[in-house]
Amino acid sequence: MSDRQPSRGAPAGRRPGMAWREAPGDRPHWAARRGVPEGRPPGMAWRGVIGEFGSSLPEIDADAVVTLGEGGTPLLPAPALSELTGCQVHLKIEGMNPTGSFKDRGMTVAVSLAAARGARTVICASTGNTSASAAAYAARAGLDCVVLVPRGKIALGKLAQALVYGARLLQVDGNFDDCLELVRKLAISHPVAVVNSVNPDRLEGQKTAAFEVVDVLGDAPEVHCLPVGNAGNISAYWMGYREYLTAGRTSRAPRMLGFQAAGAAPLVTGQPVSSPVTIASAIRIGNPASWHLAEAARDESGGMFAAVTDGQILDAYRLLAVREGVFGEPASAAGVAGLLQASKNGDVDPGSLVVCTITGTGLKDPDTAMAGTPEPAVVPAETEAAAAALGLV
Ligand code: F0G
């Protein structure tokens, strides 16, 4: 982790890719921008979302902080997408968080506060990433974790994470919306703390991604594209941008563009979807909990919601990997598919400074990854056979 985000501050002359070690007396360039006190010891590692942005978050005692070092993720220029759209596109790589998705930003805050308030058990409904993150932070905090997921509908890697981190996992015969309903009901009558994004502490943590984007770009982007499922993340980003604007740390706020899968697009149609379907299992949600907050983000920012088909999502998923070297999960590709569509339709001006959040790593969903790739050839351990199979002769 030490050579992640801080490496952007490497002094001129340091070879690209060289591990970041601050010389004594060096101060990471992001430290001043974020108002990190001068007294911070040189070379101190990234402290996680609460350590870095605590003054903008609900108050949490230092000894109550549960962190896995989340946040500080790269903001990567995207040359291929920039060429295709005529915009200056950057990718916020949230798959580099400790459990491989943006959920960790909110979970550090939600679990720290739940534990500080005396919770023994946290509970969530999930399409996979929230459960992986909740399970990890609960393990770190010494809490029990219960997760409810739609049966057979979450990616293998996410299921593995929740189980290995030691969560008690129930597969519900129903969809995500049914799981969330169950969680809300269980929490009324049982001593469990809900760590879904209906818990406002989650959104507080997640807004820090907007802070990081601004800290790196020096201002807010003009357009921010996101995949939308339960609609917490787009609401959290908007909260973060608004707070930085109010604090005078940006000159503008971006238009928030939210993209849903065509088979699970309630915010686009304005109607809940009773049986949502899409290959992007993370955003297979028919009745988003943060519906109104997301609509406010759209309206206040002059943004829009739109739907993209599974075909567009898979094309963007492959383009990201093959042209940008970024392996995001299918849901993450929905935001990129949306940008390509919006740019084609004239909904994004050429030249715009655009950020797309890549919300989770592609490693979480090996089934979708392998389904789209040809079976690799098998050869004997012989040079000629390998060369022939590779078409080199
Ligand atoms: N991308 C990924 C990879 C996600 O896991 C999610 C949501 C989203 C986008 C959409 O974010 O819900 O805030 O609009 N995953 C939740 C979960 C629902 O249970 O892991 P949202």
XYZ file of C-alpha atoms and ligand atoms in Angstrom:
414
model
C 0.000 0.000 0.000
C 2.898 2.342 0.704
C 3.613 2.784 -2.988
C 0.001 3.445 -4.018
C -1.369 6.956 -4.019
C 1.618 8.665 -2.424
C 3.758 7.681 -5.428
C 2.018 10.470 -7.351
C 4.046 12.774 -5.212
C 7.363 11.266 -6.252
C 9.878 14.050 -6.798
C 10.997 14.807 -10.358
C 13.789 12.491 -11.354
C 12.465 9.458 -9.513
C 12.141 6.625 -11.998
C 8.552 5.748 -12.905
C 7.399 2.676 -11.062
C 10.110 3.028 -8.443
C 8.821 2.286 -4.961
C 7.952 5.384 -3.004
C 10.079 5.971 0.032
C 10.015 9.442 1.399
C 13.389 10.860 2.234
C 13.572 12.270 5.756
C 11.955 15.680 5.724
C 9.960 14.980 2.553
C 6.271 15.713 2.780
C 3.874 13.953 0.426
C 2.404 16.518 -1.979
C -1.148 15.467 -1.129
C -0.549 16.132 2.551
C -0.706 19.916 2.231
C -3.764 19.817 -0.012
C -5.621 17.670 2.456
C -4.627 19.804 5.363
C -2.549 17.033 6.948
C -0.709 18.685 9.824
C 2.933 19.612 9.259
C 3.890 17.467 12.200
C 3.022 14.236 10.447
C 6.063 11.995 10.582
C 7.839 11.755 7.235
C 7.293 8.457 5.495
C 4.147 7.702 7.441
C 1.917 5.382 5.488
C -1.544 6.261 4.238
C -3.743 6.148 7.334
C -7.069 5.090 5.837
C -10.168 7.165 5.215
C -10.792 8.190 8.841
C -7.139 9.020 9.481
C -6.895 11.133 6.338
C -10.291 12.830 6.290
C -11.457 12.590 9.901
C -12.187 16.303 10.225
C -14.913 15.955 7.554
C -16.424 12.814 9.061
C -18.584 12.065 12.109
C -16.433 12.176 15.238
C -14.721 8.870 15.999
C -12.280 8.405 18.884
C -8.818 7.494 17.649
C -8.875 4.221 19.585
C -12.275 3.289 18.104
C -11.100 3.460 14.498
C -11.446 0.194 12.569
C -9.416 0.501 9.388
C -7.774 -1.722 6.809
C -5.997 1.219 5.159
C -8.799 1.909 2.654
C -8.858 4.875 0.263
C -5.950 6.616 -1.429
C -6.801 4.811 -4.661
C -5.269 5.814 -8.007
C -6.878 8.288 -10.377
C -5.627 7.017 -13.680
C -5.701 8.903 -16.987
C -7.547 6.817 -19.611
C -6.014 7.509 -23.048
C -8.204 5.110 -25.045
C -11.452 6.419 -23.554
C -10.209 9.969 -23.985
C -9.570 9.292 -27.656
C -12.971 7.669 -28.157
C -14.895 10.484 -26.467
C -12.740 13.530 -27.167
C -12.798 14.158 -23.407
C -10.088 14.028 -20.753
C -11.145 10.833 -19.041
C -9.754 9.572 -15.723
C -10.576 6.346 -13.911
C -10.866 6.210 -10.119
C -9.675 2.686 -9.403
C -11.732 1.662 -6.380
C -10.927 -2.013 -6.899
C -7.634 -1.225 -5.153
C -9.348 -0.894 -1.798
C -8.563 -3.631 0.761
C -11.501 -5.878 -0.139
C -11.485 -4.848 -3.790
C -14.356 -2.344 -3.909
C -15.398 1.186 -2.888
C -17.520 -0.248 -0.079
C -14.509 -0.186 2.266
C -14.617 3.618 2.479
C -18.068 3.551 4.033
C -17.491 0.388 6.007
C -14.561 1.782 8.011
C -16.859 4.548 9.277
C -19.973 2.392 9.764
C -18.180 -0.428 11.602
C -16.069 1.926 13.732
C -19.201 3.747 14.891
C -21.269 0.573 15.322
C -18.555 -0.932 17.541
C -18.140 2.326 19.477
C -21.891 2.356 20.153
C -21.641 -1.145 21.609
C -22.843 -3.323 18.714
C -21.816 -6.980 18.862
C -23.196 -7.941 15.449
C -23.401 -6.115 12.133
C -25.809 -7.148 9.416
C -26.244 -6.320 5.751
C -28.001 -7.328 2.563
C -25.743 -7.452 -0.434
C -25.169 -8.182 -4.085
C -21.691 -9.226 -2.910
C -19.313 -6.336 -2.320
C -20.986 -4.910 0.757
C -20.975 -8.377 2.328
C -17.263 -8.863 1.594
C -16.445 -5.473 3.069
C -18.711 -5.806 6.117
C -17.265 -9.233 6.858
C -13.688 -7.934 6.673
C -14.241 -4.880 8.880
C -16.315 -6.886 11.360
C -13.487 -9.430 11.579
C -11.025 -6.610 12.192
C -13.257 -5.159 14.912
C -13.966 -8.514 16.577
C -17.679 -8.268 15.765
C -19.979 -10.924 14.373
C -21.214 -10.353 10.848
C -24.408 -11.623 9.263
C -25.004 -11.223 5.534
C -28.045 -11.944 3.400
C -27.463 -12.388 -0.315
C -29.731 -13.341 -3.216
C -29.304 -17.083 -3.743
C -27.077 -17.987 -6.692
C -26.819 -14.355 -7.780
C -23.542 -13.121 -6.373
C -20.112 -13.403 -7.952
C -17.936 -16.266 -6.715
C -15.088 -14.124 -5.407
C -17.426 -12.048 -3.246
C -19.058 -15.152 -1.779
C -15.593 -16.533 -1.017
C -14.565 -13.298 0.697
C -17.573 -13.176 3.026
C -17.098 -16.831 3.982
C -13.341 -16.628 4.516
C -13.647 -13.462 6.631
C -15.953 -15.547 8.817
C -19.386 -14.040 8.187
C -22.559 -15.998 8.775
C -24.070 -15.993 5.314
C -27.648 -16.732 4.326
C -28.636 -17.225 0.702
C -32.144 -15.888 0.337
C -34.609 -17.191 -2.214
C -35.273 -13.733 -3.584
C -33.474 -10.713 -4.975
C -31.395 -7.987 -3.289
C -34.461 -5.889 -2.519
C -35.991 -8.845 -0.642
C -32.730 -9.275 1.293
C -32.668 -5.610 2.314
C -36.282 -5.784 3.434
C -35.438 -8.800 5.603
C -32.428 -7.005 7.081
C -34.504 -3.958 7.989
C -37.113 -6.164 9.684
C -34.517 -8.237 11.565
C -32.887 -5.044 12.824
C -36.144 -3.787 14.334
C -36.495 -6.735 16.667
C -32.905 -7.944 17.164
C -29.675 -6.419 18.502
C -27.896 -6.007 15.164
C -26.438 -2.887 13.522
C -27.318 -2.415 9.845
C -24.282 -1.491 7.731
C -26.038 -1.121 4.381
C -25.903 2.334 2.828
C -29.273 3.103 4.470
C -26.913 3.719 7.406
C -25.785 7.339 6.862
C -22.317 6.569 8.272
C -21.639 4.575 5.099
C -22.285 7.536 2.814
C -20.088 9.745 5.004
C -17.155 7.427 4.382
C -17.897 6.971 0.698
C -17.924 10.728 0.040
C -14.141 10.753 0.608
C -13.649 9.383 -2.912
C -14.868 12.756 -4.232
C -12.361 14.511 -1.948
C -9.548 12.410 -3.367
C -10.565 13.152 -6.962
C -10.471 16.890 -6.259
C -7.214 16.658 -4.317
C -5.535 15.041 -7.328
C -7.110 17.070 -10.160
C -6.863 20.362 -8.264
C -10.572 20.976 -8.951
C -13.736 18.948 -9.442
C -14.183 17.254 -12.813
C -16.919 18.566 -15.091
C -18.623 15.187 -15.365
C -18.605 12.187 -13.025
C -19.916 8.824 -14.321
C -20.991 6.033 -11.980
C -22.793 2.715 -12.124
C -25.913 2.876 -9.955
C -27.536 0.048 -8.010
C -28.816 0.853 -4.538
C -27.862 4.476 -5.330
C -25.763 5.132 -2.218
C -22.516 5.807 -4.023
C -23.749 8.489 -6.404
C -25.404 10.191 -3.422
C -22.178 10.000 -1.409
C -20.018 11.422 -4.205
C -22.448 14.291 -4.618
C -22.279 14.978 -0.877
C -18.484 15.032 -1.070
C -18.357 17.388 -4.056
C -20.895 19.719 -2.452
C -18.933 19.841 0.790
C -15.695 20.700 -1.018
C -17.510 23.355 -3.049
C -18.962 24.914 0.113
C -15.532 24.818 1.755
C -14.070 26.655 -1.257
C -11.845 23.729 -2.215
C -13.345 23.492 -5.716
C -14.556 26.087 -8.180
C -17.405 23.889 -9.433
C -19.262 20.621 -8.905
C -19.534 17.991 -11.631
C -22.633 16.843 -13.461
C -23.444 13.459 -11.932
C -24.218 10.840 -14.586
C -25.638 7.587 -13.200
C -25.941 4.462 -15.320
C -28.068 1.411 -14.648
C -28.309 -1.892 -16.461
C -31.261 -1.909 -18.861
C -32.899 -4.851 -17.027
C -32.522 -3.137 -13.644
C -33.101 0.542 -14.342
C -35.758 1.834 -11.915
C -34.189 5.295 -11.689
C -34.337 5.620 -15.457
C -37.934 4.489 -15.830
C -39.114 6.039 -12.563
C -40.678 2.703 -11.488
C -39.366 -0.050 -9.195
C -38.457 -3.233 -11.081
C -39.833 -6.372 -9.422
C -37.507 -8.869 -11.117
C -34.293 -7.058 -12.053
C -31.972 -8.857 -14.488
C -28.447 -8.087 -15.701
C -25.080 -9.764 -16.065
C -23.715 -7.024 -13.793
C -24.839 -8.796 -10.617
C -23.611 -6.012 -8.304
C -26.250 -3.629 -9.661
C -29.091 -6.119 -10.061
C -31.390 -4.010 -7.884
C -34.988 -3.030 -8.553
C -35.843 -0.611 -5.755
C -32.837 1.472 -4.673
C -32.793 2.538 -1.011
C -31.223 5.935 -1.789
C -33.667 6.686 -4.621
C -34.462 10.249 -3.506
C -30.884 11.189 -2.640
C -29.765 9.989 -6.077
C -32.492 11.984 -7.806
C -31.384 15.042 -5.852
C -27.783 14.446 -6.970
C -28.950 14.254 -10.581
C -31.170 17.337 -10.363
C -28.883 19.573 -8.310
C -25.884 18.752 -10.506
C -27.683 19.029 -13.855
C -26.857 15.376 -14.476
C -28.818 12.427 -15.795
C -29.632 8.742 -15.408
C -29.557 6.414 -18.389
C -29.634 2.697 -19.079
C -27.021 0.579 -20.832
C -27.576 -2.939 -22.136
C -25.631 -5.985 -20.974
C -24.000 -6.026 -24.417
C -22.728 -2.472 -23.925
C -21.546 -3.366 -20.410
C -19.550 -6.362 -21.662
C -18.045 -4.343 -24.531
C -16.921 -1.659 -22.080
C -15.622 -4.338 -19.671
C -13.378 -5.766 -22.389
C -12.346 -2.355 -23.720
C -11.265 -1.298 -20.226
C -9.134 -4.417 -19.861
C -7.673 -4.600 -23.369
C -7.149 -0.890 -24.098
C -6.630 0.642 -20.648
C -5.169 -2.331 -18.749
C -7.895 -1.998 -16.120
C -9.762 -5.117 -14.985
C -12.951 -3.869 -13.398
C -16.005 -5.896 -12.592
C -18.993 -5.847 -14.975
C -20.983 -3.386 -12.838
C -18.036 -0.987 -12.934
C -18.038 -1.165 -16.714
C -21.630 0.120 -16.751
C -20.349 3.615 -15.904
C -17.873 3.475 -18.781
C -20.482 2.081 -21.200
C -22.664 4.978 -20.078
C -19.964 7.540 -20.788
C -19.437 6.132 -24.301
C -23.182 6.272 -24.948
C -23.597 9.764 -23.482
C -20.671 11.069 -25.499
C -22.127 9.592 -28.700
C -25.543 11.121 -27.934
C -24.044 14.555 -27.347
C -24.800 14.482 -23.616
C -21.142 15.110 -22.725
C -19.266 17.939 -24.407
C -15.973 17.098 -26.111
C -13.045 18.399 -24.094
C -14.811 17.821 -20.773
C -12.805 16.683 -17.765
C -14.481 13.377 -16.898
C -14.034 10.866 -14.079
C -15.470 7.338 -14.203
C -15.352 5.320 -11.015
C -14.271 1.707 -11.478
C -16.121 0.516 -8.409
C -14.717 -3.014 -7.989
C -12.015 -5.336 -9.262
C -12.736 -7.823 -12.033
C -11.084 -10.588 -9.996
C -14.262 -10.858 -7.964
C -16.208 -12.319 -10.860
C -14.105 -15.020 -12.535
C -17.149 -16.682 -14.129
C -18.054 -13.645 -16.233
C -14.383 -13.139 -17.051
C -13.831 -16.675 -18.294
C -17.161 -16.937 -20.109
C -16.032 -14.302 -22.585
C -12.595 -15.686 -23.363
C -11.486 -18.556 -25.643
C -10.096 -21.736 -24.084
C -6.272 -21.386 -24.094
C -4.419 -23.911 -26.299
C -2.548 -26.756 -24.580
C 0.928 -27.562 -25.917
C 3.748 -29.910 -24.960
C 6.766 -28.239 -23.311
C 8.532 -27.775 -26.645
C 9.618 -24.521 -28.288
C 8.458 -25.476 -31.769
C 5.012 -26.531 -30.581
C 4.635 -23.298 -28.564
C 5.782 -21.187 -31.528
C 3.380 -22.998 -33.869
C 0.447 -22.604 -31.463
C 1.246 -18.888 -31.135
C 1.402 -18.460 -34.921
C 5.025 -17.325 -34.731
C 6.159 -19.610 -37.586
N -20.483 -1.155 -8.471
C -20.246 -2.202 -7.668
C -19.050 -3.047 -7.953
C -21.127 -2.481 -6.593
O -20.879 -3.524 -5.811
C -22.260 -1.664 -6.395
C -23.202 -1.938 -5.315
C -22.436 -0.580 -7.261
C -21.537 -0.357 -8.286
C -23.577 0.357 -7.119
O -23.419 1.183 -6.008
O -25.456 0.514 -4.787
O -24.183 2.553 -4.158
O -25.476 2.478 -6.274
N -23.153 -2.954 -4.574
C -23.982 -3.186 -3.389
C -23.557 -4.440 -2.668
C -25.432 -3.079 -3.624
O -24.367 -5.068 -1.982
O -22.392 -4.804 -2.749
P -24.719 1.729 -5.255
